[in-house]
Short mmCIF file of C-alpha atoms and ligand atoms in Angstrom, two decimals:
data_model
loop_
_atom_site.label_atom_id
_atom_site.label_comp_id
_atom_site.label_asym_id
_atom_site.label_seq_id
_atom_site.Cartn_x
_atom_site.Cartn_y
_atom_site.Cartn_z
CA MET X 222 -6.34 -25.36 -20.17
CA SER X 223 -8.60 -23.30 -18.00
CA TYR X 224 -9.02 -19.17 -18.62
CA VAL X 225 -7.39 -18.71 -15.24
CA ASP X 226 -4.24 -20.92 -16.00
CA GLU X 227 -3.96 -19.22 -19.63
CA VAL X 228 -4.33 -15.93 -18.65
CA TYR X 229 -1.48 -16.63 -15.97
CA ASP X 230 0.71 -18.03 -18.58
CA LEU X 231 0.20 -15.57 -20.90
CA VAL X 232 1.03 -13.16 -18.18
CA VAL X 233 4.50 -14.54 -17.35
CA ALA X 234 5.32 -15.06 -21.05
CA LYS X 235 4.26 -11.32 -22.11
CA ASN X 236 5.95 -9.65 -18.86
CA PRO X 237 9.31 -11.37 -18.49
CA ALA X 238 11.35 -10.78 -15.40
CA GLN X 239 8.45 -9.24 -13.73
CA PRO X 240 8.22 -11.74 -10.58
CA GLU X 241 6.23 -9.47 -7.97
CA PHE X 242 3.77 -8.69 -10.83
CA HIS X 243 3.59 -12.35 -11.34
CA GLN X 244 3.10 -12.96 -8.04
CA ALA X 245 0.49 -10.64 -7.47
CA VAL X 246 -1.68 -11.79 -11.11
CA LYS X 247 -1.33 -15.38 -9.43
CA GLU X 248 -2.73 -14.49 -6.04
CA VAL X 249 -5.74 -12.67 -7.37
CA LEU X 250 -6.32 -14.99 -10.26
CA GLU X 251 -6.18 -18.02 -8.22
CA SER X 252 -8.76 -16.77 -5.51
CA LEU X 253 -11.00 -15.45 -8.28
CA ARG X 254 -11.26 -18.88 -10.07
CA VAL X 255 -14.62 -20.31 -8.97
CA VAL X 256 -16.12 -16.65 -9.91
CA ILE X 257 -14.51 -16.82 -13.44
CA GLU X 258 -15.14 -20.40 -13.90
CA ALA X 259 -18.88 -19.61 -13.17
CA ASN X 260 -19.14 -17.17 -16.03
CA GLU X 261 -16.19 -18.28 -18.09
CA GLU X 262 -17.64 -18.44 -21.58
CA GLN X 263 -18.50 -14.53 -21.31
CA TYR X 264 -15.24 -13.13 -19.84
CA ARG X 265 -13.46 -15.54 -22.27
CA LYS X 266 -15.35 -13.87 -24.98
CA ASP X 267 -14.72 -10.41 -23.80
CA ALA X 268 -11.04 -10.97 -23.14
CA LEU X 269 -11.96 -9.34 -19.78
CA LEU X 270 -9.11 -11.17 -17.87
CA GLU X 271 -6.76 -10.18 -20.59
CA ARG X 272 -7.87 -6.44 -20.43
CA LEU X 273 -7.65 -6.85 -16.61
CA VAL X 274 -3.94 -7.63 -16.02
CA THR X 275 -2.74 -5.25 -19.22
CA PRO X 276 -2.54 -1.51 -18.31
CA GLU X 277 -4.25 0.76 -20.07
CA ARG X 278 -1.17 2.89 -20.34
CA GLN X 279 2.64 2.80 -18.73
CA LEU X 280 4.73 5.75 -18.95
CA LEU X 281 8.80 5.62 -18.51
CA PHE X 282 10.55 8.39 -18.48
CA ARG X 283 13.95 10.22 -17.69
CA VAL X 284 14.33 11.91 -14.60
CA PRO X 285 17.46 14.33 -14.61
CA TRP X 286 18.58 16.58 -11.82
CA VAL X 287 21.40 18.07 -10.62
CA ASP X 288 23.13 16.96 -7.05
CA ASP X 289 24.52 19.52 -4.65
CA LYS X 290 28.09 18.94 -6.30
CA GLY X 291 26.71 20.03 -9.59
CA GLN X 292 26.66 16.75 -10.70
CA VAL X 293 23.96 15.56 -12.98
CA GLN X 294 22.06 12.75 -12.14
CA VAL X 295 19.65 10.45 -14.07
CA ASN X 296 16.98 8.23 -12.60
CA ASN X 297 13.83 6.43 -14.12
CA GLY X 298 10.54 7.78 -13.67
CA PHE X 299 7.22 5.48 -14.03
CA ARG X 300 3.73 5.99 -13.97
CA VAL X 301 1.13 2.79 -14.39
CA GLN X 302 -2.14 3.91 -15.31
CA PHE X 303 -3.89 0.51 -15.00
CA ASN X 304 -7.35 0.40 -14.90
CA SER X 305 -10.10 3.50 -15.01
CA ALA X 306 -13.22 1.58 -15.20
CA ILE X 307 -14.64 2.72 -12.03
CA GLY X 308 -12.74 6.28 -11.59
CA PRO X 309 -9.92 8.06 -12.11
CA TYR X 310 -6.44 6.50 -11.87
CA LYS X 311 -5.62 6.72 -8.10
CA GLY X 312 -2.03 5.07 -6.50
CA GLY X 313 0.97 6.35 -4.79
CA LEU X 314 4.45 7.17 -6.09
CA ARG X 315 7.27 5.13 -4.58
CA LEU X 316 10.46 6.45 -4.26
CA HIS X 317 13.16 3.55 -3.66
CA PRO X 318 16.23 2.45 -5.31
CA SER X 319 14.10 -1.03 -5.59
CA VAL X 320 11.96 0.31 -8.07
CA ASN X 321 11.39 -1.25 -11.16
CA LEU X 322 8.81 -1.59 -14.20
CA GLY X 323 7.46 -5.01 -12.43
CA ILE X 324 7.17 -3.37 -8.71
CA ILE X 325 5.01 -0.78 -10.17
CA LYS X 326 2.83 -2.91 -12.01
CA PHE X 327 2.31 -5.25 -9.17
CA LEU X 328 1.51 -2.19 -7.19
CA GLY X 329 -0.72 -0.83 -10.00
CA PHE X 330 -2.46 -4.38 -10.34
CA GLU X 331 -3.20 -4.26 -6.45
CA GLN X 332 -4.49 -1.12 -6.30
CA ILE X 333 -7.56 -1.71 -9.10
CA PHE X 334 -9.20 -4.11 -6.12
CA LYS X 335 -8.13 -2.01 -3.28
CA ASN X 336 -9.40 0.85 -4.61
CA SER X 337 -12.89 -1.07 -6.05
CA LEU X 338 -12.92 -2.51 -2.26
CA THR X 339 -13.37 1.24 -0.66
CA GLY X 340 -16.58 1.97 -2.23
CA LEU X 341 -15.40 4.86 -3.83
CA PRO X 342 -15.15 5.97 -7.49
CA ILE X 343 -11.31 5.43 -8.23
CA GLY X 344 -9.34 3.51 -10.57
CA GLY X 345 -6.06 2.13 -10.06
CA GLY X 346 -2.85 3.23 -10.69
CA LYS X 347 0.90 3.45 -9.22
CA GLY X 348 4.16 5.15 -9.91
CA GLY X 349 7.71 6.33 -8.89
CA SER X 350 11.16 6.03 -9.22
CA ASP X 351 14.38 4.22 -8.22
CA PHE X 352 15.84 7.91 -6.77
CA ASP X 353 16.56 7.26 -3.16
CA PRO X 354 15.68 10.03 -0.94
CA LYS X 355 17.37 8.98 1.83
CA GLY X 356 20.40 10.64 2.76
CA LYS X 357 19.75 13.61 0.14
CA SER X 358 19.56 17.40 1.11
CA ASP X 359 16.11 19.12 0.76
CA ARG X 360 17.58 20.91 -2.44
CA GLU X 361 18.33 17.71 -4.04
CA VAL X 362 14.92 16.05 -2.94
CA MET X 363 13.00 19.14 -4.48
CA ALA X 364 15.23 19.41 -7.43
CA PHE X 365 14.42 15.53 -8.07
CA CYS X 366 10.64 16.17 -7.76
CA GLN X 367 10.56 18.93 -9.84
CA SER X 368 12.20 17.44 -12.71
CA PHE X 369 9.80 14.27 -11.84
CA MET X 370 6.87 16.56 -12.18
CA THR X 371 7.87 18.21 -15.35
CA GLU X 372 7.44 15.00 -17.29
CA LEU X 373 4.71 13.68 -14.98
CA HIS X 374 2.22 16.69 -15.00
CA LYS X 375 1.47 15.98 -19.02
CA TYR X 376 -0.52 12.63 -17.86
CA ILE X 377 -2.22 13.38 -14.72
CA GLY X 378 -4.95 15.65 -13.46
CA ALA X 379 -7.79 16.19 -10.64
CA ASP X 380 -10.16 13.99 -12.96
CA THR X 381 -7.61 11.59 -14.78
CA ASP X 382 -5.29 10.33 -12.57
CA VAL X 383 -4.45 11.46 -8.73
CA PRO X 384 -1.06 10.30 -7.46
CA ALA X 385 -0.25 10.21 -3.88
CA GLY X 386 2.30 9.04 -1.35
CA ASP X 387 4.24 5.55 -0.81
CA ILE X 388 7.10 4.27 0.36
CA GLY X 389 9.81 7.64 -0.03
CA THR X 390 7.08 9.78 -0.91
CA GLY X 391 5.88 11.71 1.86
CA GLY X 392 4.15 15.35 2.95
CA ARG X 393 7.49 17.07 1.69
CA GLU X 394 7.80 15.12 -1.55
CA ILE X 395 4.34 15.72 -2.37
CA GLY X 396 4.53 19.57 -1.61
CA TYR X 397 7.52 19.99 -4.36
CA MET X 398 5.66 17.99 -6.80
CA TYR X 399 2.42 19.88 -6.11
CA GLY X 400 4.24 23.22 -6.59
CA GLN X 401 5.84 22.14 -9.44
CA TYR X 402 2.33 21.16 -10.99
CA LYS X 403 1.06 24.21 -10.45
CA ARG X 404 3.70 26.16 -11.88
CA LEU X 405 3.38 24.27 -14.74
CA THR X 406 -0.47 24.10 -15.44
CA GLY X 407 -1.35 27.22 -13.49
CA LEU X 408 -3.75 24.77 -11.83
CA TYR X 409 -4.84 24.75 -8.74
CA GLU X 410 -6.49 21.43 -8.30
CA GLY X 411 -6.55 18.14 -6.53
CA VAL X 412 -4.03 16.44 -8.40
CA LEU X 413 -1.81 14.94 -5.70
CA THR X 414 -3.33 13.64 -2.39
CA GLY X 415 -1.01 13.73 0.93
CA LYS X 416 -1.11 17.48 0.59
CA GLY X 417 -0.30 19.83 3.66
CA LEU X 418 -3.02 21.30 5.00
CA THR X 419 -2.19 24.69 4.23
CA TYR X 420 -2.93 23.71 0.50
CA GLY X 421 -5.80 21.34 0.31
CA GLY X 422 -4.71 18.44 2.53
CA SER X 423 -6.96 16.40 4.48
CA LEU X 424 -6.89 16.09 8.04
CA ALA X 425 -6.08 12.28 9.35
CA ARG X 426 -4.75 11.42 5.79
CA THR X 427 -1.29 11.00 7.42
CA GLU X 428 -2.81 8.93 9.98
CA ALA X 429 -5.07 7.22 7.62
CA THR X 430 -3.53 3.83 6.63
CA GLY X 431 -2.39 3.10 9.87
CA TYR X 432 -5.45 3.97 11.76
CA GLY X 433 -7.32 2.13 9.03
CA LEU X 434 -5.57 -1.10 9.36
CA LEU X 435 -6.58 -1.36 12.85
CA TYR X 436 -9.98 -0.48 12.44
CA LEU X 437 -10.08 -3.29 10.35
CA THR X 438 -8.00 -5.52 12.66
CA GLU X 439 -10.50 -4.60 15.19
CA GLU X 440 -13.39 -5.43 13.24
CA MET X 441 -11.98 -8.85 12.19
CA LEU X 442 -10.99 -9.85 15.69
CA LYS X 443 -14.41 -8.96 17.04
CA CYS X 444 -16.18 -10.95 14.44
CA ASN X 445 -14.12 -13.96 15.42
CA GLY X 446 -14.84 -13.64 19.13
CA LYS X 447 -11.66 -11.70 19.79
CA ASP X 448 -10.64 -8.51 21.31
CA ILE X 449 -7.81 -6.17 20.17
CA ALA X 450 -7.47 -4.93 23.57
CA GLY X 451 -4.93 -6.39 25.94
CA LYS X 452 -3.26 -7.86 22.99
CA THR X 453 0.43 -8.06 22.07
CA VAL X 454 1.41 -6.48 18.83
CA ALA X 455 4.44 -6.99 16.48
CA ILE X 456 4.69 -4.45 13.91
CA SER X 457 7.73 -4.11 10.99
CA GLY X 458 8.48 -0.63 9.48
CA SER X 459 8.76 2.51 11.10
CA GLY X 460 7.42 4.61 8.53
CA ASN X 461 4.20 6.30 7.80
CA VAL X 462 1.94 3.14 8.12
CA ALA X 463 3.89 1.70 10.76
CA ILE X 464 4.08 4.55 13.01
CA TYR X 465 0.09 5.01 12.58
CA ALA X 466 -0.60 1.76 13.10
CA ALA X 467 1.16 1.68 16.31
CA GLN X 468 -0.37 4.73 17.74
CA LYS X 469 -4.03 3.37 16.99
CA ALA X 470 -3.42 -0.06 18.36
CA GLN X 471 -1.83 1.70 21.79
CA GLN X 472 -5.35 3.84 21.64
CA LEU X 473 -7.53 0.54 21.09
CA GLY X 474 -5.61 -0.85 24.12
CA ALA X 475 -2.82 -3.09 22.90
CA LYS X 476 0.81 -3.21 23.47
CA VAL X 477 3.10 -3.11 20.34
CA VAL X 478 6.54 -4.56 20.92
CA THR X 479 8.43 -4.15 17.80
CA VAL X 480 9.28 -1.68 15.01
CA SER X 481 11.90 -1.92 12.08
CA ASP X 482 13.75 -0.33 9.52
CA SER X 483 15.98 -1.31 6.50
CA THR X 484 19.24 -2.02 8.47
CA GLY X 485 17.45 -3.17 12.13
CA TRP X 486 14.67 -3.76 14.43
CA VAL X 487 13.76 -2.88 17.86
CA TYR X 488 12.17 -5.22 20.49
CA ASP X 489 10.71 -3.04 23.69
CA PRO X 490 8.87 -5.19 25.80
CA GLU X 491 7.20 -1.93 27.68
CA GLY X 492 5.69 -0.86 24.49
CA ILE X 493 7.17 1.37 21.76
CA ASP X 494 7.03 4.98 22.70
CA VAL X 495 5.26 6.67 19.60
CA ASP X 496 6.32 10.05 20.48
CA LEU X 497 10.06 9.02 20.45
CA LEU X 498 9.41 7.37 17.11
CA LYS X 499 7.77 10.16 15.32
CA GLU X 500 10.64 12.45 16.71
CA VAL X 501 13.26 10.08 15.40
CA LYS X 502 11.46 9.39 12.08
CA GLU X 503 9.46 12.07 11.12
CA VAL X 504 11.66 14.78 12.59
CA LYS X 505 14.98 13.63 12.49
CA ARG X 506 14.72 11.14 9.59
CA ALA X 507 17.37 9.00 11.69
CA ARG X 508 17.75 5.17 12.10
CA LEU X 509 16.16 3.11 14.62
CA THR X 510 19.37 3.02 16.66
CA GLU X 511 18.54 6.57 17.91
CA TYR X 512 15.35 4.99 19.29
CA ALA X 513 17.07 2.59 21.09
CA ALA X 514 19.68 5.08 22.34
CA ALA X 515 16.82 7.07 24.04
CA ARG X 516 14.70 4.54 25.48
CA LYS X 517 15.72 1.98 28.38
CA SER X 518 13.49 -0.71 27.86
CA ALA X 519 14.63 -1.11 24.06
CA GLU X 520 16.50 -3.62 22.50
CA TYR X 521 18.24 -2.87 19.08
CA HIS X 522 19.36 -5.73 16.80
CA GLU X 523 21.19 -5.04 13.77
CA LYS X 524 19.31 -6.87 10.73
CA LYS X 525 21.38 -10.13 9.41
CA ASN X 526 20.93 -11.19 5.79
CA GLY X 527 17.71 -13.06 5.20
CA GLU X 528 16.67 -12.54 8.97
CA HIS X 529 13.58 -11.04 9.74
CA GLY X 530 13.77 -10.53 13.46
CA VAL X 531 10.45 -8.92 13.97
CA TRP X 532 8.29 -12.18 13.59
CA ASN X 533 10.36 -14.05 16.03
CA VAL X 534 9.11 -12.30 18.85
CA LYS X 535 6.07 -13.46 20.82
CA CYS X 536 3.02 -11.70 19.91
CA ASP X 537 -1.03 -12.27 19.39
CA VAL X 538 -1.30 -10.02 16.20
CA ALA X 539 1.49 -9.40 13.66
CA LEU X 540 0.96 -6.13 11.45
CA PRO X 541 3.76 -6.41 8.33
CA CYS X 542 4.18 -2.77 7.58
CA ALA X 543 7.14 -2.19 5.62
CA THR X 544 7.54 -3.77 2.37
CA GLN X 545 6.86 -6.71 -0.09
CA ASN X 546 7.37 -10.31 0.52
CA GLU X 547 9.15 -9.13 3.95
CA LEU X 548 7.41 -12.30 5.99
CA ASP X 549 7.96 -15.61 4.45
CA LEU X 550 7.66 -19.31 5.25
CA GLU X 551 9.75 -19.22 8.14
CA ASP X 552 8.44 -16.08 10.08
CA ALA X 553 5.12 -17.77 9.28
CA LYS X 554 6.12 -21.03 11.23
CA ALA X 555 7.68 -18.79 14.03
CA LEU X 556 4.31 -16.63 14.04
CA VAL X 557 2.33 -19.53 14.66
CA ALA X 558 4.87 -21.74 16.99
CA ASN X 559 4.60 -18.70 18.96
CA GLY X 560 0.72 -18.37 19.39
CA CYS X 561 -0.06 -15.66 17.03
CA PHE X 562 -3.59 -15.60 15.72
CA ALA X 563 -4.14 -12.64 13.62
CA VAL X 564 -2.00 -10.90 10.67
CA ALA X 565 -3.42 -7.93 8.80
CA GLU X 566 -1.14 -6.37 6.04
CA GLY X 567 -0.39 -2.52 6.30
CA ALA X 568 2.41 -2.88 3.28
CA ASN X 569 1.42 -3.85 0.05
CA MET X 570 1.99 -7.61 -0.50
CA PRO X 571 4.60 -8.41 2.72
CA THR X 572 3.35 -12.14 2.93
CA THR X 573 4.76 -14.38 0.43
CA MET X 574 2.08 -16.60 -0.72
CA GLU X 575 3.69 -19.70 0.92
CA ALA X 576 3.55 -17.66 4.11
CA THR X 577 -0.11 -16.80 3.43
CA GLU X 578 -1.02 -20.32 2.85
CA TYR X 579 0.89 -21.56 5.62
CA LEU X 580 -1.08 -19.13 8.41
CA GLN X 581 -4.43 -19.89 6.73
CA ALA X 582 -3.88 -23.75 7.08
CA ASN X 583 -2.86 -22.90 10.68
CA GLY X 584 -6.22 -21.01 11.65
CA VAL X 585 -4.42 -17.77 11.83
CA LEU X 586 -7.09 -14.93 10.73
CA PHE X 587 -5.34 -13.30 7.73
CA CYS X 588 -6.49 -9.80 5.97
CA PRO X 589 -4.70 -8.99 2.76
CA GLY X 590 -3.15 -5.54 2.44
CA LYS X 591 -5.53 -4.68 -0.20
CA ALA X 592 -8.27 -4.56 2.29
CA ALA X 593 -6.35 -4.28 5.61
CA ASN X 594 -4.32 -0.87 4.21
CA ALA X 595 -7.18 0.54 2.03
CA GLY X 596 -7.98 3.53 4.65
CA GLY X 597 -4.92 5.41 2.88
CA VAL X 598 -6.59 5.56 -0.76
CA ALA X 599 -9.70 5.63 0.90
CA THR X 600 -8.75 8.96 2.79
CA SER X 601 -7.25 10.12 -0.42
CA ALA X 602 -10.43 9.91 -2.20
CA LEU X 603 -12.07 11.91 0.68
CA GLU X 604 -9.49 14.58 0.23
CA MET X 605 -10.40 14.67 -3.36
CA SER X 606 -13.73 15.29 -2.32
CA GLN X 607 -12.93 18.11 -0.28
CA ASN X 608 -10.76 19.68 -2.74
CA SER X 609 -13.84 19.25 -5.53
CA GLU X 610 -16.13 21.14 -2.63
CA ARG X 611 -13.55 23.56 -1.85
CA LEU X 612 -14.13 22.62 1.93
CA SER X 613 -12.46 21.00 4.55
CA TRP X 614 -13.68 18.49 7.27
CA THR X 615 -12.74 18.39 10.54
CA PHE X 616 -10.52 15.32 11.70
CA GLU X 617 -13.23 13.74 13.51
CA GLU X 618 -15.38 13.73 10.32
CA VAL X 619 -12.99 12.32 8.15
CA ASP X 620 -11.68 9.56 10.80
CA SER X 621 -15.15 8.53 11.41
CA LYS X 622 -15.64 8.10 7.59
CA LEU X 623 -12.60 6.20 7.70
CA LYS X 624 -13.91 3.91 10.47
CA SER X 625 -17.02 2.99 8.47
CA ILE X 626 -15.18 2.50 5.05
CA MET X 627 -13.03 0.25 7.10
CA VAL X 628 -15.69 -1.76 8.73
CA ASN X 629 -17.60 -2.00 5.44
CA ILE X 630 -14.65 -3.20 3.67
CA PHE X 631 -14.23 -6.16 6.01
CA HIS X 632 -18.13 -7.35 6.04
CA ASN X 633 -17.99 -6.85 2.18
CA LEU X 634 -14.72 -9.23 2.25
CA ASP X 635 -16.59 -11.45 5.01
CA ASP X 636 -19.98 -11.89 3.14
CA ALA X 637 -18.20 -12.45 -0.39
CA ALA X 638 -16.04 -15.30 0.91
CA LYS X 639 -19.32 -17.00 2.24
CA LYS X 640 -20.91 -16.32 -0.27
CA TYR X 641 -18.60 -18.53 -2.61
CA GLY X 642 -18.03 -21.25 0.11
CA MET X 643 -14.80 -20.12 1.47
CA ALA X 644 -16.08 -18.62 4.75
CA GLY X 645 -12.99 -17.01 6.79
CA ASN X 646 -10.90 -16.82 3.62
CA TYR X 647 -10.57 -13.29 3.45
CA VAL X 648 -7.76 -13.05 0.49
CA ALA X 649 -10.32 -14.71 -1.49
CA GLY X 650 -12.78 -12.68 -0.44
CA ALA X 651 -11.17 -9.62 -0.67
CA ASN X 652 -10.44 -10.39 -4.26
CA ILE X 653 -13.84 -11.51 -5.36
CA ALA X 654 -15.72 -8.13 -3.78
CA GLY X 655 -12.76 -5.95 -5.50
CA PHE X 656 -12.99 -7.96 -8.77
CA LEU X 657 -17.14 -8.06 -9.18
CA LYS X 658 -17.27 -4.32 -9.17
CA VAL X 659 -14.52 -3.95 -11.79
CA ALA X 660 -15.63 -6.60 -13.89
CA GLU X 661 -19.04 -4.95 -13.89
CA ALA X 662 -17.94 -1.87 -14.87
CA MET X 663 -15.58 -3.06 -17.52
CA THR X 664 -18.48 -4.97 -19.41
CA ALA X 665 -20.84 -2.06 -19.16
CA GLN X 666 -18.53 0.33 -20.98
CA GLY X 667 -17.93 -2.22 -23.84
CA ILE X 668 -14.47 -3.08 -25.51
CA VAL X 669 -12.13 -0.37 -24.43
P1 NDP V 870 7.65 4.74 4.51
O1 NDP V 870 8.75 5.24 3.51
O2 NDP V 870 7.22 5.72 5.32
O3 NDP V 870 8.25 3.57 5.51
C1 NDP V 870 8.40 2.59 4.82
C2 NDP V 870 9.10 1.34 6.01
O4 NDP V 870 9.41 0.29 5.41
C3 NDP V 870 10.38 2.28 6.83
O5 NDP V 870 10.58 1.97 7.64
C4 NDP V 870 11.62 1.23 5.86
O6 NDP V 870 12.67 1.12 6.35
C5 NDP V 870 10.87 0.01 5.68
N1 NDP V 870 11.57 -0.30 4.32
C6 NDP V 870 11.12 -0.12 3.31
N2 NDP V 870 11.44 -0.92 2.54
C7 NDP V 870 12.14 -1.98 2.76
C8 NDP V 870 13.15 -2.63 2.47
N3 NDP V 870 13.02 -3.06 1.36
N4 NDP V 870 13.75 -3.59 3.55
C9 NDP V 870 12.90 -3.73 5.04
N5 NDP V 870 12.48 -2.35 5.18
C10 NDP V 870 12.15 -1.82 4.44
O7 NDP V 870 6.51 3.87 3.65
P2 NDP V 870 4.84 3.77 4.09
O8 NDP V 870 4.92 3.43 5.74
O9 NDP V 870 4.07 4.94 3.35
O10 NDP V 870 4.81 2.41 3.39
C11 NDP V 870 4.93 1.19 3.80
C12 NDP V 870 4.03 0.07 3.25
O11 NDP V 870 2.49 0.24 2.97
C13 NDP V 870 4.62 -0.07 1.68
O12 NDP V 870 4.09 -1.30 1.14
C14 NDP V 870 3.59 0.72 1.18
O13 NDP V 870 3.28 0.49 -0.52
C15 NDP V 870 2.24 0.52 1.74
N6 NDP V 870 1.00 1.38 1.77
C16 NDP V 870 1.27 2.56 2.26
C17 NDP V 870 0.28 3.43 2.28
C18 NDP V 870 0.25 4.89 2.66
O14 NDP V 870 -0.77 5.92 2.84
N7 NDP V 870 1.67 5.64 3.04
C19 NDP V 870 -1.01 3.24 1.68
C20 NDP V 870 -1.45 1.67 1.07
C21 NDP V 870 -0.10 1.21 1.33
P3 NDP V 870 14.01 2.12 5.67
O15 NDP V 870 13.88 3.72 6.21
O16 NDP V 870 15.00 1.87 6.25
O17 NDP V 870 13.89 2.39 4.27
#
């Protein structure tokens, strides 16, 4: 049996009931096959793949907090410190009821390669909790965040592990966590990114993942003889990534016609009104029904079981920006049938493997999340640099660094795909380019 297959079987056997983690490992290992096989003897002797798929450390902890009725609530807390070969662990904290160890491990594993692709010195990690900030008062969110950080602070630090936002963790949550970290340690250091501008945050961090997604998409289209200007774009999600993806797409001359949340989706043929969307989602923290009520041209569709309406709309470019496995084979077929020619993932692993294969087989340009959404973590690393320097760069400085990082990422993965005889396969290119740097650093550092 080949080394790749052996290690995948081992992952399934050792990590039961973690389908998302299995899926992420399978996708990466499959596309690394050619690279691994070229160096199989050495990698096998060093157990390089076994070490790569096993987190350096997994922290699971209790998060007790008191709700507004005086009732004690208990959530599960997670931090997976996956790989520190090329820098301190770096990756967000997801707060969502669906969070479990397998999901955090899939995200942490992906993060290793994503962080490597940015070209910056950051290792891979991820964390979070099954706490749901939705519908909670500010005081309840603060109580949870303080309790979460009371345990987590023992394991993180500006040079060891630097968490950031993710689903459910925005500026408010990062603020409460940062305050508690400072109170417990007495340290004013860059231990979290996505901080507010008054206490060490970076300009353009809020916009970075969505803007970066569009910078990369623009470059991918340009290198394939196409232009984003004038194109129709379908976006899913209406959170941080989706909002700023929509904003940048429109600044680049495209028309964004959809957004969604977990209960429904909006089709707005005149183009999404980003200011209104920001008001509804960022200020009022309301549902998309409020967007539709305030905008004549918008149609609201309730999400029915198993139906992902956004992908049935005619578009040239699709940008899934909500959550994992939200674009399946049926959706991929609908996109191809409607003439969509490019998909770039704003979310982490939003496209199922079958859907990815179908899109690629039908000539759709497909860029995986670990490359396309790396602008967020790249700008987080820029925030770390500013914190270390005790300086703040201008919006334009950060944005132009972000743009050149995203353009470089695209060329790195494009070159890697070509070098290994898979031109145009950006999934393989991203995995190979991300892997080679980490593998070299792991090998150089000996058996640790
Ligand atoms: P937000 O919490 O700001 O927004 C998430 C959006 O996705 C919301 O519209 C939410 O709807 C929707 N959503 C979440 N879970 C589900 C679900 N199970 N089914 C359907 N819709 C869902 O998160 P972000 O925008 O920050 O993150 C979105 C994706 O991008 C995630 O995959 C994240 O890991 C990834 N990402 C984020 C980065 C960042 O910098 N923020 C960086 C790189 C990747 P609702 O409000 O109804 O829950």
